[in-house]
PDB file of C-alpha atoms and ligand atoms in Angstrom:
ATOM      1  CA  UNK A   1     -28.280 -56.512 -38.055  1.00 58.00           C
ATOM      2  CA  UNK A   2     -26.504 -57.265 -40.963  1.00 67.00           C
ATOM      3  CA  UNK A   3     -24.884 -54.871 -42.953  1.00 92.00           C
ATOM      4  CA  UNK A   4     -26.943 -52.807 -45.718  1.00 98.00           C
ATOM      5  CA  UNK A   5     -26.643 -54.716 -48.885  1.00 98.00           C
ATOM      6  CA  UNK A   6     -28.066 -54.342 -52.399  1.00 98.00           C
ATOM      7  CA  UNK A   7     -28.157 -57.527 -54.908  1.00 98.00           C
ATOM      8  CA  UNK A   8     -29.595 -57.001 -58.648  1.00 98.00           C
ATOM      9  CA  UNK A   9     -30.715 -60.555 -58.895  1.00 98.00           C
ATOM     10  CA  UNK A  10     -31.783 -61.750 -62.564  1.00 98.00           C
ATOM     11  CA  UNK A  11     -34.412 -64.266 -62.624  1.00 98.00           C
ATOM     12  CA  UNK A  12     -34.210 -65.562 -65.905  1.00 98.00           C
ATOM     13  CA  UNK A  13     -36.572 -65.067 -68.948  1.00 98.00           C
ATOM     14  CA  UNK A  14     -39.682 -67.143 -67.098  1.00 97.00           C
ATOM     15  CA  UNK A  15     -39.572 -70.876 -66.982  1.00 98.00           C
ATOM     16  CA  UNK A  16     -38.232 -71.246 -63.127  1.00 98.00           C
ATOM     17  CA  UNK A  17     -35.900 -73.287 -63.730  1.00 98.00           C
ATOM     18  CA  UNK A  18     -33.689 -71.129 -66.437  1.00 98.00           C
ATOM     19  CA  UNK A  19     -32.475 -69.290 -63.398  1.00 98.00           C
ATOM     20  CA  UNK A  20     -28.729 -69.272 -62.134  1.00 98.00           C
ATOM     21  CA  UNK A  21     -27.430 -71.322 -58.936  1.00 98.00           C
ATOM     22  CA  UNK A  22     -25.637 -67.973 -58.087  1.00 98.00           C
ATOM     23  CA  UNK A  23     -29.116 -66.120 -58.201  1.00 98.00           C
ATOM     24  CA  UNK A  24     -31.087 -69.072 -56.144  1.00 98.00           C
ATOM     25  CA  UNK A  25     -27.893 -69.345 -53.209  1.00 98.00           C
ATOM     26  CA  UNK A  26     -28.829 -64.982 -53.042  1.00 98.00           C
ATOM     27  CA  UNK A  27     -32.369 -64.999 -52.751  1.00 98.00           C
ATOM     28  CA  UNK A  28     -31.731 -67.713 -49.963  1.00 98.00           C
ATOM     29  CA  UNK A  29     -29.157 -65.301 -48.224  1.00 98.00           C
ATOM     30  CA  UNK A  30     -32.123 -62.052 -48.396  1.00 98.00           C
ATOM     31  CA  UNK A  31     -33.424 -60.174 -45.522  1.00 98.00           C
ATOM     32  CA  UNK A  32     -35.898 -58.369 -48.235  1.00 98.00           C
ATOM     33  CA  UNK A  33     -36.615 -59.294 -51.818  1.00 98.00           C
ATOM     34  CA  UNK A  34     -38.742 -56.579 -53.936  1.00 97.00           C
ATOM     35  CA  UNK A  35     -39.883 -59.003 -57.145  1.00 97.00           C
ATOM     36  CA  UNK A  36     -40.591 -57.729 -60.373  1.00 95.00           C
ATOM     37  CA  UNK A  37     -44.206 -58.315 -62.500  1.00 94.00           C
ATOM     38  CA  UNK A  38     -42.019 -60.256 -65.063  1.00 95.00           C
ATOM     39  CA  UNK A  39     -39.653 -62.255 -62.582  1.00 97.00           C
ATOM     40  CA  UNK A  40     -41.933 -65.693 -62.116  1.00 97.00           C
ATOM     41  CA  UNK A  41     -43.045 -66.183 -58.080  1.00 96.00           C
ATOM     42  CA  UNK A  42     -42.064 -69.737 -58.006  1.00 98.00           C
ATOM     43  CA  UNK A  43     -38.587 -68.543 -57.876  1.00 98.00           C
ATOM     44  CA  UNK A  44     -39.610 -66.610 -54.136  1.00 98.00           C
ATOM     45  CA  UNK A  45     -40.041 -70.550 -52.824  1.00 98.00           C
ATOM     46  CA  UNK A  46     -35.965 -70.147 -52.123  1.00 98.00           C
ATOM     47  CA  UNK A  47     -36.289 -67.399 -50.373  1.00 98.00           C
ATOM     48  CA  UNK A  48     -35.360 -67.570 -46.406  1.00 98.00           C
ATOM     49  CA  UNK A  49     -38.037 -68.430 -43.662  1.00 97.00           C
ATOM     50  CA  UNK A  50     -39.125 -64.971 -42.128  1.00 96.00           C
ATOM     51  CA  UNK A  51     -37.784 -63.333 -45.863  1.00 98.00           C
ATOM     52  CA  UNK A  52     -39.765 -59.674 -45.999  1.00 98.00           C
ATOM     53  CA  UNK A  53     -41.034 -60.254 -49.570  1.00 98.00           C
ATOM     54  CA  UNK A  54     -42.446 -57.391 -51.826  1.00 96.00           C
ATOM     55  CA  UNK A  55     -44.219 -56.661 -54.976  1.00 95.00           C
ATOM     56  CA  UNK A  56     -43.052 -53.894 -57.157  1.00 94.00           C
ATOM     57  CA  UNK A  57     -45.225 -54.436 -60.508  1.00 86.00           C
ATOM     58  CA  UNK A  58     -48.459 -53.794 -61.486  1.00 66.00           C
ATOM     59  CA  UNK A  59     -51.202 -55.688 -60.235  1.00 59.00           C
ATOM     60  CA  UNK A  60     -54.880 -56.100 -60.283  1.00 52.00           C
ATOM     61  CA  UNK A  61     -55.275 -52.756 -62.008  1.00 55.00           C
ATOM     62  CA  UNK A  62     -53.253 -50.959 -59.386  1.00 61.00           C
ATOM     63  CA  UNK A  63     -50.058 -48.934 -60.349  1.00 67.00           C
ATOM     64  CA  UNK A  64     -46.738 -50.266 -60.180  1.00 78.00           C
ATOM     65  CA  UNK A  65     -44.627 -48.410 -57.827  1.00 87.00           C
ATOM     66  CA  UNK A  66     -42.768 -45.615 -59.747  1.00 90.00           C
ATOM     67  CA  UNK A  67     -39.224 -46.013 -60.077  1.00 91.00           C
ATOM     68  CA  UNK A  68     -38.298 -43.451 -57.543  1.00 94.00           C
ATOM     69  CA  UNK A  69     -40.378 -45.072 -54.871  1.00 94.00           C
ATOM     70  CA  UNK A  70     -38.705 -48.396 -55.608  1.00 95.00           C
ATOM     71  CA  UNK A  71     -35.334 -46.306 -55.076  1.00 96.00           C
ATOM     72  CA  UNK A  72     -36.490 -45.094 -52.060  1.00 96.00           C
ATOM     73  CA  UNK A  73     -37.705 -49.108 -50.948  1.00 97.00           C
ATOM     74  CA  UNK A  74     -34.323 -50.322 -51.733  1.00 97.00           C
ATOM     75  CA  UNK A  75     -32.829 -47.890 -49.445  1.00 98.00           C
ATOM     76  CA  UNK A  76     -34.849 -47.918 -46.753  1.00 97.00           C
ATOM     77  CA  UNK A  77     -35.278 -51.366 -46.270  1.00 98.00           C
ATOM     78  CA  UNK A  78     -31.685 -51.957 -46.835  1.00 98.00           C
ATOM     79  CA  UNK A  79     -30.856 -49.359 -43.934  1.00 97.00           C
ATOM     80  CA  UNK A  80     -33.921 -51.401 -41.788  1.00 97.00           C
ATOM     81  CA  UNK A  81     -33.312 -55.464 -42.617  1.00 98.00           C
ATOM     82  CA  UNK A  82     -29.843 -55.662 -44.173  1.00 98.00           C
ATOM     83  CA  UNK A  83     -29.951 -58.012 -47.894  1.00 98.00           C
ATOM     84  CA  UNK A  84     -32.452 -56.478 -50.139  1.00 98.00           C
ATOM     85  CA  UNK A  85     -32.371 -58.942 -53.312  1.00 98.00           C
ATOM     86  CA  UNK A  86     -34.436 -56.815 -56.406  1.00 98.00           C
ATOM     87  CA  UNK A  87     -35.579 -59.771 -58.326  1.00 98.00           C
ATOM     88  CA  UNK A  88     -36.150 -58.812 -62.184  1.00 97.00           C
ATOM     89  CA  UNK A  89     -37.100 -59.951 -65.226  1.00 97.00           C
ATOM     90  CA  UNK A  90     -34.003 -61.344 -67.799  1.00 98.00           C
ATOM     91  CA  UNK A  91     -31.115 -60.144 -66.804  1.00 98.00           C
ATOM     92  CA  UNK A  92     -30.935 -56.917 -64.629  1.00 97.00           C
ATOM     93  CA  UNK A  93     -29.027 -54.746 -67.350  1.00 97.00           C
ATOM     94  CA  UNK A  94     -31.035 -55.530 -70.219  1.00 97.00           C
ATOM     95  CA  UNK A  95     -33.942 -52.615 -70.135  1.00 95.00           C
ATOM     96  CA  UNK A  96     -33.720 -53.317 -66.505  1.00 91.00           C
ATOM     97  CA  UNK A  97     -33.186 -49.933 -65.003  1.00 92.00           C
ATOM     98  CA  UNK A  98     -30.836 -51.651 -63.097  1.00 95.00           C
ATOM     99  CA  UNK A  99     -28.771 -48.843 -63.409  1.00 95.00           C
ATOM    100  CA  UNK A 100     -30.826 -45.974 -61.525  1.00 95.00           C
ATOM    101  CA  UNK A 101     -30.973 -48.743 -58.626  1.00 97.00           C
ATOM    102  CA  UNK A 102     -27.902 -48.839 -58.324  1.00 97.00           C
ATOM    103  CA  UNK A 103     -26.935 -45.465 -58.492  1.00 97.00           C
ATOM    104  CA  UNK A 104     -29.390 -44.752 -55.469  1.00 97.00           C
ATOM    105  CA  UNK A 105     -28.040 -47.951 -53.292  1.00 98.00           C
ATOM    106  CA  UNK A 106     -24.560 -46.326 -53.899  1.00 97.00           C
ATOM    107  CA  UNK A 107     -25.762 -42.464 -53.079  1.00 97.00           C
ATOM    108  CA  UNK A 108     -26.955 -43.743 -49.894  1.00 97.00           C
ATOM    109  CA  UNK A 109     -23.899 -45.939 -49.126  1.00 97.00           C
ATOM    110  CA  UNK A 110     -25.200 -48.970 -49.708  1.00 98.00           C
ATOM    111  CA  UNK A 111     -23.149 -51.757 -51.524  1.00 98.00           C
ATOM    112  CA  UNK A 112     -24.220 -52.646 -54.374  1.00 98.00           C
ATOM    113  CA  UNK A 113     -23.679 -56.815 -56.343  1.00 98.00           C
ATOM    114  CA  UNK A 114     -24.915 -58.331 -59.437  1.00 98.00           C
ATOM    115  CA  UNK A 115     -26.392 -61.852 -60.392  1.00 98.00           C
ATOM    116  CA  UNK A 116     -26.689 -61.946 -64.005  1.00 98.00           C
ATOM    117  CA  UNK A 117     -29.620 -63.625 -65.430  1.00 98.00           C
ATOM    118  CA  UNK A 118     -30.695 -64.863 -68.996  1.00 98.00           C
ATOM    119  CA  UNK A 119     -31.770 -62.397 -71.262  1.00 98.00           C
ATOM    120  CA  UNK A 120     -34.791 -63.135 -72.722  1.00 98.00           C
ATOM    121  CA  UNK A 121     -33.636 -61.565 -75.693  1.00 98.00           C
ATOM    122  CA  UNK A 122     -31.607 -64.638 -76.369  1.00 98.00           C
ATOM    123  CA  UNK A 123     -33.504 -67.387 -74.312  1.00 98.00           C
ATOM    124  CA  UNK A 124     -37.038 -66.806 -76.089  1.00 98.00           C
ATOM    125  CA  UNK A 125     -35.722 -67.191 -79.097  1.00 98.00           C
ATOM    126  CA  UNK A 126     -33.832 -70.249 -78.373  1.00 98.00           C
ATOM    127  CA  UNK A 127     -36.659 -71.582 -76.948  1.00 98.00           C
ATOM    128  CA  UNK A 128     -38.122 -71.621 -80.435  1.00 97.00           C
ATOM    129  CA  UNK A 129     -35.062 -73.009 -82.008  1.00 96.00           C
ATOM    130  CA  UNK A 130     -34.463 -69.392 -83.892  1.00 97.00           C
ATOM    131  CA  UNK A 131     -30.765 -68.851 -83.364  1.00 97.00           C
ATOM    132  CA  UNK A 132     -29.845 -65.449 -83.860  1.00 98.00           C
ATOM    133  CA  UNK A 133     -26.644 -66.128 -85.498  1.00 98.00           C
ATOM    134  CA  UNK A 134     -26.185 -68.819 -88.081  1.00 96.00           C
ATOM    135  CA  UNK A 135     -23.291 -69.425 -90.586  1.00 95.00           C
ATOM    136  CA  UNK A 136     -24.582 -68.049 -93.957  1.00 93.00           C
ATOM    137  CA  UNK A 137     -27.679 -66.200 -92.492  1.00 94.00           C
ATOM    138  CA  UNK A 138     -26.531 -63.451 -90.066  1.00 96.00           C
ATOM    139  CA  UNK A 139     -23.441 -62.855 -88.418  1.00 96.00           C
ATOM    140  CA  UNK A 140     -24.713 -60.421 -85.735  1.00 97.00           C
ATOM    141  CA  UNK A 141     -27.442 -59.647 -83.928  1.00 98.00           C
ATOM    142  CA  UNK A 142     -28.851 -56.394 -82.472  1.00 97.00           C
ATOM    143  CA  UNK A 143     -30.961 -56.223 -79.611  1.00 98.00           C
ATOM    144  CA  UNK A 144     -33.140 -52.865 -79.129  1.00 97.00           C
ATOM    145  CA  UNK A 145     -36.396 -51.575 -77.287  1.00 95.00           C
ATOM    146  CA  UNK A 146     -39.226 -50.346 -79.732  1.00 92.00           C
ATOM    147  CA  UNK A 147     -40.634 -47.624 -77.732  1.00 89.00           C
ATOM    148  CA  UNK A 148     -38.732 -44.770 -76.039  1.00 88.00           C
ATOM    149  CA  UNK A 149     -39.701 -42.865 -72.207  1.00 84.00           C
ATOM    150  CA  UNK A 150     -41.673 -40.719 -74.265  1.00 87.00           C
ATOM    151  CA  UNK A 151     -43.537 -43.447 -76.305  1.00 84.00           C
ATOM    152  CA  UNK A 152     -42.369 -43.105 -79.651  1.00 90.00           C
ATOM    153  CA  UNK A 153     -40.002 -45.049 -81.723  1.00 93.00           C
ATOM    154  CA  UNK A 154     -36.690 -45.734 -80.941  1.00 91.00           C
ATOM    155  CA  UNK A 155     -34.144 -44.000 -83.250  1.00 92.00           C
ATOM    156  CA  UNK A 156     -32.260 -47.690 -83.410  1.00 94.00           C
ATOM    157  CA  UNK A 157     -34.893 -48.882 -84.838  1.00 96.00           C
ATOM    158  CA  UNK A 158     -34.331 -46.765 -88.291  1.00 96.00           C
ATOM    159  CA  UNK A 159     -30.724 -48.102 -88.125  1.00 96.00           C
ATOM    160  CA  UNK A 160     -31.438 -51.394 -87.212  1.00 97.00           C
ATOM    161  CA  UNK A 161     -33.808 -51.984 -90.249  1.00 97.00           C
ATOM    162  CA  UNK A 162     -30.826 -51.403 -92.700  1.00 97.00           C
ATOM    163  CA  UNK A 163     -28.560 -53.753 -91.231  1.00 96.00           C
ATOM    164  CA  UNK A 164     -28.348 -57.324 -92.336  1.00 96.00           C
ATOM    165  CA  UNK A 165     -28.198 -58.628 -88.639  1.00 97.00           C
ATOM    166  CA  UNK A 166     -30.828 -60.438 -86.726  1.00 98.00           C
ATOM    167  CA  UNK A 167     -32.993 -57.891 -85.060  1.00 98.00           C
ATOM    168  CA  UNK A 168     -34.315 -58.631 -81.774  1.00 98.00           C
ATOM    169  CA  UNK A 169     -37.205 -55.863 -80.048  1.00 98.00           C
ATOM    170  CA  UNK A 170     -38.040 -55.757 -77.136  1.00 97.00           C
ATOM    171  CA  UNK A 171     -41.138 -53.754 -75.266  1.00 95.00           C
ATOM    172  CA  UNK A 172     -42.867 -52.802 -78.717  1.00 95.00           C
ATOM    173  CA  UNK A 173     -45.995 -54.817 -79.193  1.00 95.00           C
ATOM    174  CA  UNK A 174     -47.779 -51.165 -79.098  1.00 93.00           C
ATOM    175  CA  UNK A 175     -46.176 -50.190 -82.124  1.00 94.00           C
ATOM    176  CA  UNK A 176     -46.098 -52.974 -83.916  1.00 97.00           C
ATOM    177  CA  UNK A 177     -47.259 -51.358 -87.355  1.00 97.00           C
ATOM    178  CA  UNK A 178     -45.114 -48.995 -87.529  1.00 96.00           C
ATOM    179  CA  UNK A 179     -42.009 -50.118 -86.461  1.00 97.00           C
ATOM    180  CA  UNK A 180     -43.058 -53.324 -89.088  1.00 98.00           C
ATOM    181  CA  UNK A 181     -43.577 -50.374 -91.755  1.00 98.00           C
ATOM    182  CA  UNK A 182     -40.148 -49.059 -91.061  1.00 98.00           C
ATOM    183  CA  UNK A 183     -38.673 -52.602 -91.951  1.00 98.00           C
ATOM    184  CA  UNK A 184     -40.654 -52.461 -95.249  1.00 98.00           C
ATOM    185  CA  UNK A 185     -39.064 -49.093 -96.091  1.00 97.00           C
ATOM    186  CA  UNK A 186     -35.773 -50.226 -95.922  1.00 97.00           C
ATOM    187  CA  UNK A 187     -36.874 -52.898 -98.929  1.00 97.00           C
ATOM    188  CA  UNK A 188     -37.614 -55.618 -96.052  1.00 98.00           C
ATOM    189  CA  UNK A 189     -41.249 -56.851 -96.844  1.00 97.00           C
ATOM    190  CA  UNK A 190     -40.542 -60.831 -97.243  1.00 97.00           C
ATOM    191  CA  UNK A 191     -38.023 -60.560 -94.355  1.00 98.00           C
ATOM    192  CA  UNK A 192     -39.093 -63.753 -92.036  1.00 98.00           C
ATOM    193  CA  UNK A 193     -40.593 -62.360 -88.596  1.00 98.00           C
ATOM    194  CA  UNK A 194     -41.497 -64.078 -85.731  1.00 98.00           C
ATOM    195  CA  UNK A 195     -43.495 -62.660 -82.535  1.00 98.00           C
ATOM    196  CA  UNK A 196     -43.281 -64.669 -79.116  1.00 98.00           C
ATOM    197  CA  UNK A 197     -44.920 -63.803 -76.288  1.00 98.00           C
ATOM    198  CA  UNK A 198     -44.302 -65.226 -72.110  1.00 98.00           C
ATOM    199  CA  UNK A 199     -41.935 -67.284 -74.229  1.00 98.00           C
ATOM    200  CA  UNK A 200     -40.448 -70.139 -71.636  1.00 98.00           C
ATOM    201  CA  UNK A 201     -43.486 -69.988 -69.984  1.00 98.00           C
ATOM    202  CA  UNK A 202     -46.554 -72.488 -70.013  1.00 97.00           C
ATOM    203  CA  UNK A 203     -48.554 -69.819 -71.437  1.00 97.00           C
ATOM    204  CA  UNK A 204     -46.375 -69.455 -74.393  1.00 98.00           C
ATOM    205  CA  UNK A 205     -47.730 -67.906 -77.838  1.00 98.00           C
ATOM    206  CA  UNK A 206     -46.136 -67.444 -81.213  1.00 98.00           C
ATOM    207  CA  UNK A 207     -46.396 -66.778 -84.223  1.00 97.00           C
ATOM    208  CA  UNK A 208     -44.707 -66.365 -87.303  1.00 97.00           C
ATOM    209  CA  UNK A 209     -44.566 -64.732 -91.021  1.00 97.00           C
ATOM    210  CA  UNK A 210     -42.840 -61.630 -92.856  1.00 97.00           C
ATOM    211  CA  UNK A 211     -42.315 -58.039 -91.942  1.00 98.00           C
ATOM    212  CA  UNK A 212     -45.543 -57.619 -94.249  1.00 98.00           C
ATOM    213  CA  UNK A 213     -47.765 -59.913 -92.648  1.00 98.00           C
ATOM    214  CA  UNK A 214     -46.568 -60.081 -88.479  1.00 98.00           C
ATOM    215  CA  UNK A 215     -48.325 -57.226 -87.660  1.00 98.00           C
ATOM    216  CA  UNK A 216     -51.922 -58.794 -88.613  1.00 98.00           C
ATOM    217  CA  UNK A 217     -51.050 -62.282 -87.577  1.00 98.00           C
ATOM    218  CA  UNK A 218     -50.362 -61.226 -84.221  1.00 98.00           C
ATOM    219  CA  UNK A 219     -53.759 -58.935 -83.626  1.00 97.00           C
ATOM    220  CA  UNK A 220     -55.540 -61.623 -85.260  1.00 97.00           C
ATOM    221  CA  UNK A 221     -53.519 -64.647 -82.690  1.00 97.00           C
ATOM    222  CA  UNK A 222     -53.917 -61.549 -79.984  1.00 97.00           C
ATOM    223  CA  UNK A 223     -50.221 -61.321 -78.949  1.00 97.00           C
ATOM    224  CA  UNK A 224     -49.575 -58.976 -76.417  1.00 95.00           C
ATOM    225  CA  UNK A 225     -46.844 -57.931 -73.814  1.00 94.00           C
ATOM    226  CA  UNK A 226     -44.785 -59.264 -73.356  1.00 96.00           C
ATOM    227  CA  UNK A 227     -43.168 -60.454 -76.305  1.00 98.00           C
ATOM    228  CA  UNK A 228     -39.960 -60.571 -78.253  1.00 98.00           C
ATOM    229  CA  UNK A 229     -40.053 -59.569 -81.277  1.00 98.00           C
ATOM    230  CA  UNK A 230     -37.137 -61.307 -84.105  1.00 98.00           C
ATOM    231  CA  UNK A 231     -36.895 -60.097 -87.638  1.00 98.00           C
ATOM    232  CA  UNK A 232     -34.363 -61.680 -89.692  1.00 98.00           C
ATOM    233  CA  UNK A 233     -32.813 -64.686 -92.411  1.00 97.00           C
ATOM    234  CA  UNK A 234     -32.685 -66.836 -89.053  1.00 97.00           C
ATOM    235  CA  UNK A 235     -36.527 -66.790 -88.801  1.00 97.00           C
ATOM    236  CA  UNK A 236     -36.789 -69.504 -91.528  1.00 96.00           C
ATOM    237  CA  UNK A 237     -34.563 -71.648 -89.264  1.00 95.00           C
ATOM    238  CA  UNK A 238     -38.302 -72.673 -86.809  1.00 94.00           C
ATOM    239  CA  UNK A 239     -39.722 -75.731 -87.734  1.00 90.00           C
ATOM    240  CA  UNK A 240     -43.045 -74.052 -88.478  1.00 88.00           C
ATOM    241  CA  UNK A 241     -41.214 -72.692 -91.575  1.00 85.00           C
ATOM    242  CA  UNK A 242     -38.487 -75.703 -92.421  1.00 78.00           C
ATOM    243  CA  UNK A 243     -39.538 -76.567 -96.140  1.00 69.00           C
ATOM    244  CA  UNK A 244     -39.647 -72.849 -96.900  1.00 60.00           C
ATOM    245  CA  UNK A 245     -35.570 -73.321 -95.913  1.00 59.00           C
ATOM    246  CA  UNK A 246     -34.604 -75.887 -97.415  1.00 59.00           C
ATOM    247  CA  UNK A 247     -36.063 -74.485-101.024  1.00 55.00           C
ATOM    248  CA  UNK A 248     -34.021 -71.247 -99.530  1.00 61.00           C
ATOM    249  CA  UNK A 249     -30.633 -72.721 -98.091  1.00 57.00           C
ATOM    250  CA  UNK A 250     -30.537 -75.250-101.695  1.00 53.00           C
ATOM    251  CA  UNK A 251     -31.314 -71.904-104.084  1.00 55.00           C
ATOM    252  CA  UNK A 252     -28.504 -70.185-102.339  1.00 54.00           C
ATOM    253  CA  UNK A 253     -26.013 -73.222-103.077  1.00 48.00           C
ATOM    254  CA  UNK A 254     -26.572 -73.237-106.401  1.00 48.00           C
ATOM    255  CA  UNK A 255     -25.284 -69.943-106.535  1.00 48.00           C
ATOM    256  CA  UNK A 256     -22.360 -70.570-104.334  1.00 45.00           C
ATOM    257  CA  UNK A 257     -18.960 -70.714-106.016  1.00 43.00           C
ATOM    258  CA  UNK A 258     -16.911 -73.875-104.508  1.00 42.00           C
ATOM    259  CA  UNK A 259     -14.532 -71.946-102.073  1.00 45.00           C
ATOM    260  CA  UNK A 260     -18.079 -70.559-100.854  1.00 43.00           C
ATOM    261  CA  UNK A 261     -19.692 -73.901-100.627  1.00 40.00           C
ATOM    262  CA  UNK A 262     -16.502 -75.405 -98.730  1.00 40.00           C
ATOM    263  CA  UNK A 263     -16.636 -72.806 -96.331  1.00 44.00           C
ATOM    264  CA  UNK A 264     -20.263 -73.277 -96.058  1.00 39.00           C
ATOM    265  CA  UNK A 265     -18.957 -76.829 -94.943  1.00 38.00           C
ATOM    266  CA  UNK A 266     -16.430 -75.815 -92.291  1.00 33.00           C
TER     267      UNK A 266
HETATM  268  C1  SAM B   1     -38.423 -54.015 -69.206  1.00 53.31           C
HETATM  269  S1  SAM B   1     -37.936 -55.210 -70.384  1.00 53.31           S
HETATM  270  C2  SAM B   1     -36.964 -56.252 -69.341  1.00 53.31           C
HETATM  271  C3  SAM B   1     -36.105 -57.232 -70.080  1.00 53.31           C
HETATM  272  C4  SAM B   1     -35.359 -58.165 -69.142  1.00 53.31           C
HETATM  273  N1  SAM B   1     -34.440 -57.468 -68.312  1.00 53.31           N
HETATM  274  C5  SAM B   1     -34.622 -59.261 -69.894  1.00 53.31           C
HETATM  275  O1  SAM B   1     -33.381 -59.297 -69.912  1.00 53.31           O
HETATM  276  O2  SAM B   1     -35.317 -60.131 -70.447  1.00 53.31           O
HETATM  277  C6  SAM B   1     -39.433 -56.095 -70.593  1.00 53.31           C
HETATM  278  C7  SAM B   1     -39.560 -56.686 -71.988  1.00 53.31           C
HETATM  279  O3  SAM B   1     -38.805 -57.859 -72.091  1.00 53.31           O
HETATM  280  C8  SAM B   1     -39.444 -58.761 -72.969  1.00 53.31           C
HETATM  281  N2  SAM B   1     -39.720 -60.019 -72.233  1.00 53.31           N
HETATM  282  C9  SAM B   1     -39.390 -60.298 -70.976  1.00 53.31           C
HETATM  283  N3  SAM B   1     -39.727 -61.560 -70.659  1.00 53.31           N
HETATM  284  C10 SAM B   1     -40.310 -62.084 -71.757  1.00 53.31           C
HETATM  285  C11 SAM B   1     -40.862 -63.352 -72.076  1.00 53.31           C
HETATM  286  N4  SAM B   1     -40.878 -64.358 -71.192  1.00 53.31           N
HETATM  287  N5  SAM B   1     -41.377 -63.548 -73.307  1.00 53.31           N
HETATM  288  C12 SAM B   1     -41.339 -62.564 -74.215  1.00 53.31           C
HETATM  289  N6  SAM B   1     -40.820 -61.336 -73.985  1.00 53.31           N
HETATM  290  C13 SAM B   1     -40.311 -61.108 -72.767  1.00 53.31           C
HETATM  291  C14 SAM B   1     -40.702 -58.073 -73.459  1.00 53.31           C
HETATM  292  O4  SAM B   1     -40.400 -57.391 -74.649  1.00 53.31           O
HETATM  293  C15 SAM B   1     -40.972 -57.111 -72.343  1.00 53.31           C
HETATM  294  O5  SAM B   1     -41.781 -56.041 -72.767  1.00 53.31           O
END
């Protein structure tokens, strides 16, 4: 048998074929491969004639396996088969708990590689045409969770509403509200907000407006999980909201000084 191996494979943010040729050539080599609810099941048609194949999400109304009994999988099918490939959502080490699986591979002397995937913190987005940097709008972007283990709101979130960067959040459609209401605080209101849910995928929803208004637009469109959630300047960039920019992009050149408007140019 071959020897015990762990790969954290990233299968991209949901269309199929945003997925690396690294990641497809692993799941091909796999004695085992334990798929996420969020990694999409066309990608298990590279898998290996005779590949053990397992689900690890929730499904059907029954409970995902806890992360400790996922641990435990890992290892003991690794010891049993050889190549266990965890499949996942994104990119493993985005709010992958990629981490805690590979801590237990190692504790049990497995080895342990990683297949990055793409984010879909940055390819949902994209997908819409919403860059999250753009000369003159925002020259960083942060990417946080909304919720914490314990169900409230992340701390970042209070931090990242006073920046001026493009802020991406992910896992937070169940406190939408508030974390929308923290954004207001910080003097936010008409800050452009978009909401996009299974983005890449064929069952794609989205939809757009200010920190003041998201929240309703998406109950009333009936957005749910999951979704990506992009607040910032960079917003007015989708086509749904194009006229609104160019008034916005030709008010700010008239204020521009020249050395501003020919570095606007570079
Ligand atoms: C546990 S995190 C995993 C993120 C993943 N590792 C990544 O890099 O995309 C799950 C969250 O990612 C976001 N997400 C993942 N795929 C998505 C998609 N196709 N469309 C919108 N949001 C998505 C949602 O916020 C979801 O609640």
């Amino acid at each position: 048998m071959a020897n015990p191996l762990l790969s954290l494979v990233g299968a991209g943010p949901g269309d199929p074929e945003l997925i690396t040729v690294k990641a497809m050539r692993t799941i091909g080599q796999a004695n085992v491969i334990l798929y996420d609810a969020l990694a999409n099941k066309a990608l298990l048609e590279y898998a290996a004639p005779g590949a053990i194949i397992r689900f690890t999400g929730k499904r059907y109304g029954c409970h995902a396996l806890s992360q400790q009994e996922i641990n435990r999988l890992i290892v003991s099918d690794a010891r049993a088969y050889g190549h266990v490939v965890r499949l996942k959502g994104g990119d493993p080490f985005i709010f992958g708990r990629a981490a805690e699986e590979m801590a237990a591979a190692r504790n049990a002397g497995i080895a342990v590689q990683v297949v990055q995937g793409i984010s879909s913190a940055l390819a949902v987005p994209a997908g819409q045409m919403i860059p999250l940097t753009c000369r003159g709008l925002a020259e960083s972007f942060w990417v946080t969770t909304g919720t914490t283990r314990s169900g409230g709101i992340s701390a970042d979130i209070q931090l990242a509403a006073r920046s001026s960067a493009t802020v991406v959040i992910l896992m937070a459609m169940s406190r939408l509200e508030d974390i929308m209401d923290i954004f207001a605080a910080c003097g936010k209101n008409n800050t452009p907000a978009a909401i996009i849910q299974e983005g890449t995928t064929e069952r794609e929803k989205m939809v757009t407006g200010t920190v003041r208004n998201i929240a309703l637009k998406a109950r009333y469109e009936g957005l749910s999980n999951p979704a990506v959630i992009i607040i910032g300047e960079v917003v007015r960039l989708h086509p749904s909201m194009l006229p609104a920019t160019i008034q916005h992009v030709t008010g700010n050149m008239e204020h521009n000084t020249p050395h501003e408007e020919e570095q606007t140019r570079l």
